[in-house]
XYZ file of C-alpha atoms in Angstrom:
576
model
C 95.092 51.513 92.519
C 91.432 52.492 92.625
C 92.176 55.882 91.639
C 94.039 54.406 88.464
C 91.602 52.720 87.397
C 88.882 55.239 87.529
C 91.227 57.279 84.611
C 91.616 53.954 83.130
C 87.242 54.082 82.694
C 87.434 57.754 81.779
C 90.081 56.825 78.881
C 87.898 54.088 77.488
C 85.034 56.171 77.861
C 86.576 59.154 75.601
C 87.915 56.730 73.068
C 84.826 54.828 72.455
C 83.069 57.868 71.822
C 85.651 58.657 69.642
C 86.357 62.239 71.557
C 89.750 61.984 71.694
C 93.004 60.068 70.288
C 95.347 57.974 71.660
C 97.955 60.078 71.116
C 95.699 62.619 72.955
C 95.042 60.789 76.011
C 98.804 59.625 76.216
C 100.276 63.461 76.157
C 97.421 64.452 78.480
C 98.274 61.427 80.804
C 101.937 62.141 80.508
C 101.343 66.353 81.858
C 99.126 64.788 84.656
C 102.386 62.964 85.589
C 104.589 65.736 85.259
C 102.467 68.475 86.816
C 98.968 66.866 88.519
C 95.395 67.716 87.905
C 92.460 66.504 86.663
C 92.432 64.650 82.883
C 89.490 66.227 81.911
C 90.827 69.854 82.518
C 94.610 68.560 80.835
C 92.221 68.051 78.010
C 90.093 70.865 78.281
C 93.360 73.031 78.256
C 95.237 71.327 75.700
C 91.818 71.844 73.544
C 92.146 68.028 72.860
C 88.191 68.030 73.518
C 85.687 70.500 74.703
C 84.505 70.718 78.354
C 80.792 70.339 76.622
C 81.617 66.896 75.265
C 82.997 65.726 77.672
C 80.114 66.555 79.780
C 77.571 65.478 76.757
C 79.810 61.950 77.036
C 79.467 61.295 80.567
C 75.297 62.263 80.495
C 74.895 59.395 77.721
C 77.035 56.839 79.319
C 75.804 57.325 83.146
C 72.057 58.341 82.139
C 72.196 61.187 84.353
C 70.968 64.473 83.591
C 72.782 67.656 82.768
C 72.929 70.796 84.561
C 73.313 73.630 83.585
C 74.733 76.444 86.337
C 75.000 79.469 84.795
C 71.867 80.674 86.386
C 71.357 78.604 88.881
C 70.120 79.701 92.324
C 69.549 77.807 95.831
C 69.624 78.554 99.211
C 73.336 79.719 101.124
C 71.918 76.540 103.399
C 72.024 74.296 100.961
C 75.201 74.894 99.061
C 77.245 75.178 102.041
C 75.907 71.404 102.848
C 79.268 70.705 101.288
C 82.363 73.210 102.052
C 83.990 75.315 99.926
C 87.253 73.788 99.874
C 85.919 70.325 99.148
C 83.582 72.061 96.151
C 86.588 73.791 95.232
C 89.151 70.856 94.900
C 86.120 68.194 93.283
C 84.668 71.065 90.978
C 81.557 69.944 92.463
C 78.367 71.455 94.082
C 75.352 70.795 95.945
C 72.015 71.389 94.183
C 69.230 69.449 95.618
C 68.829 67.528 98.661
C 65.705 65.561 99.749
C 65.233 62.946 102.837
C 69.119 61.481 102.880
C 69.810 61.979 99.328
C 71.687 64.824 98.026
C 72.057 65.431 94.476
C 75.239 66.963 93.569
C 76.317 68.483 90.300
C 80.153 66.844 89.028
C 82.579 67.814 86.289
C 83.533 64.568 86.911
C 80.927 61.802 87.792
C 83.228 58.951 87.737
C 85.055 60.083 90.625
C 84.287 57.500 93.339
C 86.757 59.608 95.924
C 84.832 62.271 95.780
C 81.527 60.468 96.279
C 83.061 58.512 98.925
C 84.445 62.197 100.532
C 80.852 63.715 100.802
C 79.047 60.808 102.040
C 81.752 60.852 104.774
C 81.411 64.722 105.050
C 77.951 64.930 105.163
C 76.264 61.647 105.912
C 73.899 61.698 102.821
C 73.549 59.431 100.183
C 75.120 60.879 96.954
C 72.862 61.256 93.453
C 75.533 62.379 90.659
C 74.219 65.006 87.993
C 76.800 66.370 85.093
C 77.622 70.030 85.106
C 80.579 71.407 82.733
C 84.101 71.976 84.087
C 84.055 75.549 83.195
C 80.651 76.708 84.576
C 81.393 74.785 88.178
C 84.069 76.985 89.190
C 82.304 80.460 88.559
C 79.228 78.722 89.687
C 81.018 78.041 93.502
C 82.182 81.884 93.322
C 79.123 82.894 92.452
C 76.694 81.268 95.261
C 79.365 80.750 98.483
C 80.065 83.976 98.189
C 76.414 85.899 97.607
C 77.729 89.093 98.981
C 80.408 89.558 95.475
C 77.643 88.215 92.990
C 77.037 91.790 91.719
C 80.538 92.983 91.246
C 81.318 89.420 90.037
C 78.637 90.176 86.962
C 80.051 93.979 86.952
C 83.662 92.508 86.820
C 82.625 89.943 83.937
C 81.427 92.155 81.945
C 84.367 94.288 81.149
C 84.823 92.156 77.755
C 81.969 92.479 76.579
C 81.823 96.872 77.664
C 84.969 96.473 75.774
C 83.602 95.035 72.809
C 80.345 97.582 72.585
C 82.561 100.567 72.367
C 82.417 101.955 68.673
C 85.037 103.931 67.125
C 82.675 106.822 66.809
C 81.582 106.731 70.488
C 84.952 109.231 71.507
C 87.463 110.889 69.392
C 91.122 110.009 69.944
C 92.527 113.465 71.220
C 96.987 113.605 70.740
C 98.538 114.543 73.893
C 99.826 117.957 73.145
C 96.404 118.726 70.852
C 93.897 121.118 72.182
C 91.481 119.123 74.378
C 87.553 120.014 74.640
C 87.339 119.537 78.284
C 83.019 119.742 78.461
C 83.292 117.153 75.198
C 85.965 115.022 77.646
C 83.408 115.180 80.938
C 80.341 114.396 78.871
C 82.566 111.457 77.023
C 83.385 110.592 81.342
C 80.211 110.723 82.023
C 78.574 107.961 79.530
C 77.327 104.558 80.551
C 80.198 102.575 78.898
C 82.955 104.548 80.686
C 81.230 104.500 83.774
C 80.533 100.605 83.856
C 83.864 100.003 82.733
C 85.388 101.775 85.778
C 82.956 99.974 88.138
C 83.830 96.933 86.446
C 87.515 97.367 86.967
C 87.373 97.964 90.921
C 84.940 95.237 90.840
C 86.846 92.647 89.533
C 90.177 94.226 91.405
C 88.307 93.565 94.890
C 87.064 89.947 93.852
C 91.019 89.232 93.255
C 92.394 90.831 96.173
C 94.195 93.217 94.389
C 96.195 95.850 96.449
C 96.761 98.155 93.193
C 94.915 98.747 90.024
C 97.722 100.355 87.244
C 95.622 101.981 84.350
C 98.875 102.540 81.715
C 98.614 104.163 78.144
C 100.582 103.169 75.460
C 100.741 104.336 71.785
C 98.287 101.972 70.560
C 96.729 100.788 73.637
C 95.796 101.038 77.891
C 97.472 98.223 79.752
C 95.567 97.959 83.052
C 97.123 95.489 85.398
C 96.517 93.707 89.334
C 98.852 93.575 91.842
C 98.142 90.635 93.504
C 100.151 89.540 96.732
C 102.770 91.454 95.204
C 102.823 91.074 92.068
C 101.667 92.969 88.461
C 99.251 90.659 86.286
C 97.856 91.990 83.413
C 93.929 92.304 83.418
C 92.969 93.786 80.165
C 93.707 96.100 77.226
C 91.732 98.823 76.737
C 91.579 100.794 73.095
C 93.249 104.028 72.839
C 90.329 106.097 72.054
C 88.858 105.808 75.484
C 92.271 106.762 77.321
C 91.077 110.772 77.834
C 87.584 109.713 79.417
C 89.013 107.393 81.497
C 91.644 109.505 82.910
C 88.797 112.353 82.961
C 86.554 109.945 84.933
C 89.313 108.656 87.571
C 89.913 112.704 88.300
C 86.395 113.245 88.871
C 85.864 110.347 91.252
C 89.092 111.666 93.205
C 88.365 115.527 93.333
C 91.211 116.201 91.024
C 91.621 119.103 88.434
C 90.510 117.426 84.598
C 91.587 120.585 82.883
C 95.126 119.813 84.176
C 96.987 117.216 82.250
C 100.833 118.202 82.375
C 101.422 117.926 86.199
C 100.772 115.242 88.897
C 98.083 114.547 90.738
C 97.014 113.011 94.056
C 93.187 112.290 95.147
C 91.466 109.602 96.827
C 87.671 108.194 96.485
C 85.730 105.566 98.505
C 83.528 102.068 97.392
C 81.386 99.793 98.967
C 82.036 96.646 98.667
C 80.517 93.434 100.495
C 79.082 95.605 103.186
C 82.574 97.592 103.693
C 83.831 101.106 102.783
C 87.218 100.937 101.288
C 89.145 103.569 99.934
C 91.147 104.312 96.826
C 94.274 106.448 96.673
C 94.977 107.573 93.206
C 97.922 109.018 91.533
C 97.814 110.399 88.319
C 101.296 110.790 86.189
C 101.860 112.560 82.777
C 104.040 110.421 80.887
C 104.796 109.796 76.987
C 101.175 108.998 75.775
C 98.921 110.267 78.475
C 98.229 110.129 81.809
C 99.248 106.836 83.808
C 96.913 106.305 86.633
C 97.672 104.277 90.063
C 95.068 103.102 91.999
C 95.879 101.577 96.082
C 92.976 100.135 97.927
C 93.321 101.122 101.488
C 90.900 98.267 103.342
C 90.472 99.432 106.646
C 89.389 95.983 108.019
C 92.817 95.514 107.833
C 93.957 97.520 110.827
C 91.644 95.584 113.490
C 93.005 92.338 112.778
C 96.110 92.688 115.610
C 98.987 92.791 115.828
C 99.155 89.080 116.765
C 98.088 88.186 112.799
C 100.519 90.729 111.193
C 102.837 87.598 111.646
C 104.758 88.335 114.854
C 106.927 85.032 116.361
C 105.547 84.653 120.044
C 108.792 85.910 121.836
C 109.144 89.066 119.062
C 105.538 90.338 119.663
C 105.967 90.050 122.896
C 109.201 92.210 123.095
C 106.961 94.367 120.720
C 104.362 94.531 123.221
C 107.162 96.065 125.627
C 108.385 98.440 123.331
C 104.747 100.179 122.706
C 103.537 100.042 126.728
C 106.448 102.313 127.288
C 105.308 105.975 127.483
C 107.612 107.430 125.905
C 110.468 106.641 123.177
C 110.709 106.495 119.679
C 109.930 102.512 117.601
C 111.354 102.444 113.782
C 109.412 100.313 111.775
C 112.157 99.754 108.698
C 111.923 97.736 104.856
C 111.392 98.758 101.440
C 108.248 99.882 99.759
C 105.673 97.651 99.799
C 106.789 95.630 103.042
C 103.756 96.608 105.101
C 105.189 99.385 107.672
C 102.136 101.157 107.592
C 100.189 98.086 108.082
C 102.185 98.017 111.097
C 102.359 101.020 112.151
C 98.345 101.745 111.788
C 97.897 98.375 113.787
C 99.807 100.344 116.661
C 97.966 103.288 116.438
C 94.556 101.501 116.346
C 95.543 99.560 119.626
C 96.873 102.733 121.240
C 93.711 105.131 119.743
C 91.687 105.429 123.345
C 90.141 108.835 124.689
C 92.391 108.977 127.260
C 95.074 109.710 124.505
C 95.988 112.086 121.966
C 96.910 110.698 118.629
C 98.323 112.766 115.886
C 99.941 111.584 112.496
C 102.089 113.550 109.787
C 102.351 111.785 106.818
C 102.728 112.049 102.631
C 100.126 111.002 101.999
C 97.386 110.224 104.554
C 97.255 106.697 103.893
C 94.155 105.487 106.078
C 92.199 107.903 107.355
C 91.131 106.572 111.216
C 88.376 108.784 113.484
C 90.030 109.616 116.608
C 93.284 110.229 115.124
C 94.498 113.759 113.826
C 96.413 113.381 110.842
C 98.044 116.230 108.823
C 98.679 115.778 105.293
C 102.500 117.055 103.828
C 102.418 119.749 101.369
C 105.628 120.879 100.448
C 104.216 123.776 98.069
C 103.054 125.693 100.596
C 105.944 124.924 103.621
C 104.100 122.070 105.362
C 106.800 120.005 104.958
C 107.403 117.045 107.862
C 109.789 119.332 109.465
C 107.870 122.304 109.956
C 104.589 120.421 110.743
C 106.157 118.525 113.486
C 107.281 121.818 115.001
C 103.268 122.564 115.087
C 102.053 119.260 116.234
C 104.483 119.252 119.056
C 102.640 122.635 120.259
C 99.714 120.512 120.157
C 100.752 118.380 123.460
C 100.780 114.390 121.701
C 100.852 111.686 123.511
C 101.599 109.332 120.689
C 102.894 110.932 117.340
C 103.350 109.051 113.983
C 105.486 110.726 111.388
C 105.225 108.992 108.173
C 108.901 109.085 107.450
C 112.385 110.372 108.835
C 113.986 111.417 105.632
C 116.235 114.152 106.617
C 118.503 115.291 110.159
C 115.877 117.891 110.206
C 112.672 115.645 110.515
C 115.212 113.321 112.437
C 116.428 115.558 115.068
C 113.003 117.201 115.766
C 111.347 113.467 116.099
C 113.980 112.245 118.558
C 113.292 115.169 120.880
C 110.224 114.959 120.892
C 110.017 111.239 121.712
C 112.896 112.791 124.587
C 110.413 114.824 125.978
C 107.375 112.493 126.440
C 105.656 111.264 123.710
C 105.509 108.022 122.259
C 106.899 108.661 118.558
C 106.497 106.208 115.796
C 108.120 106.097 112.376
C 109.520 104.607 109.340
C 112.898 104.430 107.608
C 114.340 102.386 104.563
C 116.891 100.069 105.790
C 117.476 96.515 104.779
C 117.375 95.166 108.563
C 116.623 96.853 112.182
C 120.336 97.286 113.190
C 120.941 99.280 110.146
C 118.414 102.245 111.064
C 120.519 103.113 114.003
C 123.971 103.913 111.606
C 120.817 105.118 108.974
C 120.178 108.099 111.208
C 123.916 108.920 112.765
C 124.718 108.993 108.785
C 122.015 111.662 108.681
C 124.135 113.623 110.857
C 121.777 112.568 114.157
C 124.082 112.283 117.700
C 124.782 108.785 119.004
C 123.772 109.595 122.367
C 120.400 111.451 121.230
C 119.703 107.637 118.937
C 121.112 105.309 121.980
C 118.369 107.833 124.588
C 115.390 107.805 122.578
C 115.144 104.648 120.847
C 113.440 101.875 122.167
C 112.628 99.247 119.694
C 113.713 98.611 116.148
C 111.424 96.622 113.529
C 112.440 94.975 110.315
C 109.700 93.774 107.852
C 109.187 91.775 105.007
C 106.088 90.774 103.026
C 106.024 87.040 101.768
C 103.541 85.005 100.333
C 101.306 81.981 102.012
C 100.906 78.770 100.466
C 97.768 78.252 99.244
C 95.208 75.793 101.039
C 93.422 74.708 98.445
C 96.658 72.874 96.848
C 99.325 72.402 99.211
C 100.875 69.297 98.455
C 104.088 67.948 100.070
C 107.700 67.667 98.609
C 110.841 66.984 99.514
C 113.634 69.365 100.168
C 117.617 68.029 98.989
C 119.254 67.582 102.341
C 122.341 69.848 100.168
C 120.118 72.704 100.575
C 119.301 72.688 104.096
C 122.722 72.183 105.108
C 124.029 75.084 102.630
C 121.735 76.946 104.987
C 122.674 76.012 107.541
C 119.531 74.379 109.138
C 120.285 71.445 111.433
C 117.444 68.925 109.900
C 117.573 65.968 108.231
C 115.242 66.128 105.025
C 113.335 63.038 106.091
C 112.301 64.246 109.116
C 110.632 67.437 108.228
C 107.254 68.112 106.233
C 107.259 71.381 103.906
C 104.960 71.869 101.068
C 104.107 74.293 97.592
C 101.035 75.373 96.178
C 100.539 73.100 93.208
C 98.826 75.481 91.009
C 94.584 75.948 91.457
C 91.923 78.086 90.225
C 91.583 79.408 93.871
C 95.027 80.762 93.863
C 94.727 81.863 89.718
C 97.640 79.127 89.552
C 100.617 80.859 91.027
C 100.094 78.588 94.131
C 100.111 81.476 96.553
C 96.954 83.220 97.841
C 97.273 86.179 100.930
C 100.673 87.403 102.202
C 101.966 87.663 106.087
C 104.580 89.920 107.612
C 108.249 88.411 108.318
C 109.177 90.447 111.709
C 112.887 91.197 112.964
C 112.784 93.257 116.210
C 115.553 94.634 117.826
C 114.657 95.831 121.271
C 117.711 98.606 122.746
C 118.878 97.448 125.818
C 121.868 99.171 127.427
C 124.752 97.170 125.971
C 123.161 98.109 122.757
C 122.540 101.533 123.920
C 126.236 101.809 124.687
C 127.432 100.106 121.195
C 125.600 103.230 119.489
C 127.676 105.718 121.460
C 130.482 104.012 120.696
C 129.422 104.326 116.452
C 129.482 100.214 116.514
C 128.409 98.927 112.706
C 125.310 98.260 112.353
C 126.758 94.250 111.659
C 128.441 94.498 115.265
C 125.169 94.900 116.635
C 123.371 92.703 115.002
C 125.708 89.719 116.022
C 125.444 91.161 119.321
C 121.294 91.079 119.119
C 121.580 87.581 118.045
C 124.115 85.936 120.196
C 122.982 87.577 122.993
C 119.486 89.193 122.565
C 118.448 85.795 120.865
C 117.369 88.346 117.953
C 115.765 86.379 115.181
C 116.445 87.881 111.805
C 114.373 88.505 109.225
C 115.930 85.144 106.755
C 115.595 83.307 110.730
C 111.775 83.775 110.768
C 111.170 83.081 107.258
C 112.816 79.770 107.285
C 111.102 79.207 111.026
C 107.650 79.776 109.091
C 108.834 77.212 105.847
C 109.365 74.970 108.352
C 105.807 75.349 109.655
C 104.308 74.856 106.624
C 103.081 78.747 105.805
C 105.413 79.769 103.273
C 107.753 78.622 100.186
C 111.716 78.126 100.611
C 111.976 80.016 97.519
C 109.546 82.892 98.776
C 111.957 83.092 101.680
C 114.925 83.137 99.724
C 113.240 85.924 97.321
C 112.272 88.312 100.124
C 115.154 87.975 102.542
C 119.193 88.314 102.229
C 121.819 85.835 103.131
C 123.052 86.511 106.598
């Protein structure tokens, strides 16, 4: 009720300065309903009133002053007075405290839960000041995260680096027209270009984006964000820039800028917040250019364990099993994209000690570790995984990753070698863990050679978490959980979604975790591969008797702990 009758002030208050209609306030109210949120930002949105009036209104009527946080600075101590999340969900911050009163800046003053939530929080005496819904939120960015300020300004200034280039600043050059490459490096090599790059990584890092996809068009460049997963568009670029660019992106990576008709593969490096991560880049000739791929490799990623790749207690520990053995080969299987290398780099790192040598083969070097020796595949000139496994295996490993078994070549050579003493790690694409073992007998491999060397299977999926800054609860239809077949009883468990937040850019997700089948070859399994069992005989062999949990078993254990989505699970798993 009290919260109901705060809105019920706000309404009056917009109506009697004549803001807003009735008809206004009754569709906003009505979406708030339907979909949550705060009125003010329904409004905002709908553009039935500006975030500066509203502001303006709430300054006259409470006689408190507004603030303006564009530029506003104060000490890390100070803003973090009140935590982020809190900040985040009130659009609120901290800006002056003195004695027991502490001033805070609100895009919405009349919220007496909030007030009430700080004074609890912090034990000071609240002094309300009126700051605009739209400047809060970059404002919180901005100052409880210090470190990102710079590439946050570098990042919001693409528009405007956009808007400042002039038609006559670089020729538009046709695809199959003769190209001055000095006129191309010097066009590169110009501020604009060069803070528009910056600004793109910039404002990629700041979203978490694992790939930046710089695409031309007839008319245009598309660049998009992958973003736990998946491609949002970020800007549009104008044609005329599309050569420098590309030019640019080549120079940063080593690559050849006279060559535009074949593919290319380099890699550069950026600091960012205090860390070094690198950029693999792929350039592609296609209809109207040169389509460019950027992957950000973050190191930090590999020292993070095993334990918070998202391993259930009784799989890591059979995992744990499977890479203390000295010798053997462990498949880590799933599509592109799942994370294997996460994986398998998180092995490496745990096993990478002096007493140990580590050597990878791999197309292409994906993170490049000191302590490791890692070969790069090039097929033009014979290094191919086959032949450079031959070479490495003259080198005396004791722990050998080969980026992929593709072939009964690379296949046969791998499982003798993890026969003859070395710990052997690899990938395969195969939709669960029983499945690799009939992958590589249909790649002409023996069943007894697979059933000797093979110690542990691993399936993965990626799937999105839930975001924290809007998880609400909600009720699943007992129908569904009995169509799969989970033995609950919809009042007696608590799952939740991400309602949608500027935090999580609205999709309600923020940050992915690894869904983890293992299959660990005992000898009834062992004996099921001589004897060419399916790869679905073994499975319901692993689960009945192995206690196996699946890949659509651990996503439905972690919706029912509150991490992930049903329909996340549902997207990134199959039916059993």
């Amino acid at each position: 009720m009290r919260r109901s009758r705060i809105k019920k002030r706000l309404n009056e208050l917009l109506l009697d300065y004549k803001l807003v209609e009735k008809d206004d306030i009754d569709k906003a109210l009505n979406i708030q309903q339907q979909k949550g949120g705060q009125l003010a930002a329904i409004l905002v949105e709908e553009k039935f009133v500006s975030e500066e009036d509203i502001a303006v209104c709430f300054c006259h009527y409470l006689s408190i002053p507004l603030i303006n946080l564009e530029k506003f600075k104060a000490p890390e101590k100070l803003i973090k007075i009140i935590p982020e999340h809190v900040a985040q969900h009130y659009h609120l911050l901290a800006i002056s405290h003195v004695g027991n009163i502490l001033t805070v800046a609100m895009s919405d003053p009349l919220n007496v839960l909030a007030v009430d939530d700080i004074k609890a929080l912090t034990g000071y005496d609240v002094n309300p000041a009126v700051c605009s819904l739209g400047t809060v939120g970059k404002a919180i960015n901005r100052l409880y995260h210090p470190a990102g300020a710079e590439a946050q300004k570098a990042a919001a200034s693409l528009d405007d680096l956009v808007k400042n280039i002039q038609d006559e600043d670089i020729e538009v050059v046709g695809q199959q027209d003769q190209v001055d490459i000095g006129d191309v490096i010097r066009s590169s090599e110009e501020a604009p270009i060069v803070k528009m790059i910056d600004a793109l990584i910039a404002e990629s890092l700041l979203k978490r984006a694992s790939d930046i996809h710089i695409e031309p068009y007839e008319h245009n460049i598309r660049v998009r964000y992958r973003i736990d997963g998946a491609l949002h568009e970020a800007a549009v670029l104008p044609k005329k820039i599309q050569n420098a660019i590309a030019a640019r992106l080549k120079i940063m990576s080593n690559l050849d800028i006279t060559q535009r008709l074949i593919p290319q593969d380099g890699r550069f490096k950026v600091k960012f917040e205090k860390k070094e991560v690198d950029f693999r880049v792929s350039v592609l000739p296609i209809s109207f250019g040169e389509k460019v791929v950027m992957r950000a490799l973050d190191k930090a990623n590999l020292s993070i364990g095993l334990e918070a790749l998202g391993f259930l207690p009784e799989a890591l520990t059979n995992f744990n099993f499977a890479i203390n053995r000295p010798y053997g080969m462990i498949l880590v299987t799933g599509p592109t994209g799942s994370g294997k290398s996460t994986t398998l780099y998180s092995v490496l790192n745990r096993l990478n000690t002096p007493d140990k040598n580590l050597i990878t083969i791999e197309d292409p070097v994906e993170y490049q570790v000191e302590g490791i020796t890692q070969v790069q595949v090039k097929p033009d000139i014979g290094l191919t995984f086959s032949s450079g496994l031959r070479s490495i295996l003259r080198q005396n490993p004791d722990v050998l990753m080969v980026g992929e078994i593709r072939d009964f070549e690379t296949g046969d050579i791998a499982i003798k070698a993890a026969l003859t003493g070395a710990m052997l790690l690899s990938t395969l694409h195969t939709n669960d863990a029983p499945g690799a073992v009939t992958r590589l007998i249909d790649m002409g491999i023996e069943p007894f050679l697979i059933s000797s060397s093979v110690v542990a299977v691993v399936a993965q999926r990626l799937a999105r978490k839930i975001c924290d800054k809007c998880k609400e609860q909600y009720e699943v239809p007992q129908s569904v959980l009995d169509r799969l077949g989970l033995d609950k009883k919809s009042e007696d468990i608590t799952v939740y979604k991400g309602k949608g937040c500027n935090y999580c850019s609205g999709s309600g997700y923020r940050g992915r975790f690894a869904m983890i089948e293992i299959m660990v070859v005992n000898d009834s399994i062992r004996e099921m591969i001589m004897n060419r069992s399916s790869s679905d005989e073994i499975k319901r062999y692993a689960k009945k008797e192995c206690n196996m949990v699946t890949l659509r078993d651990a996503g439905l254990i972690n919706f029912l702990a509150g991490k992930t989505t049903l329909e996340e699970v549902l997207r990134v798993t199959s039916a059993e």
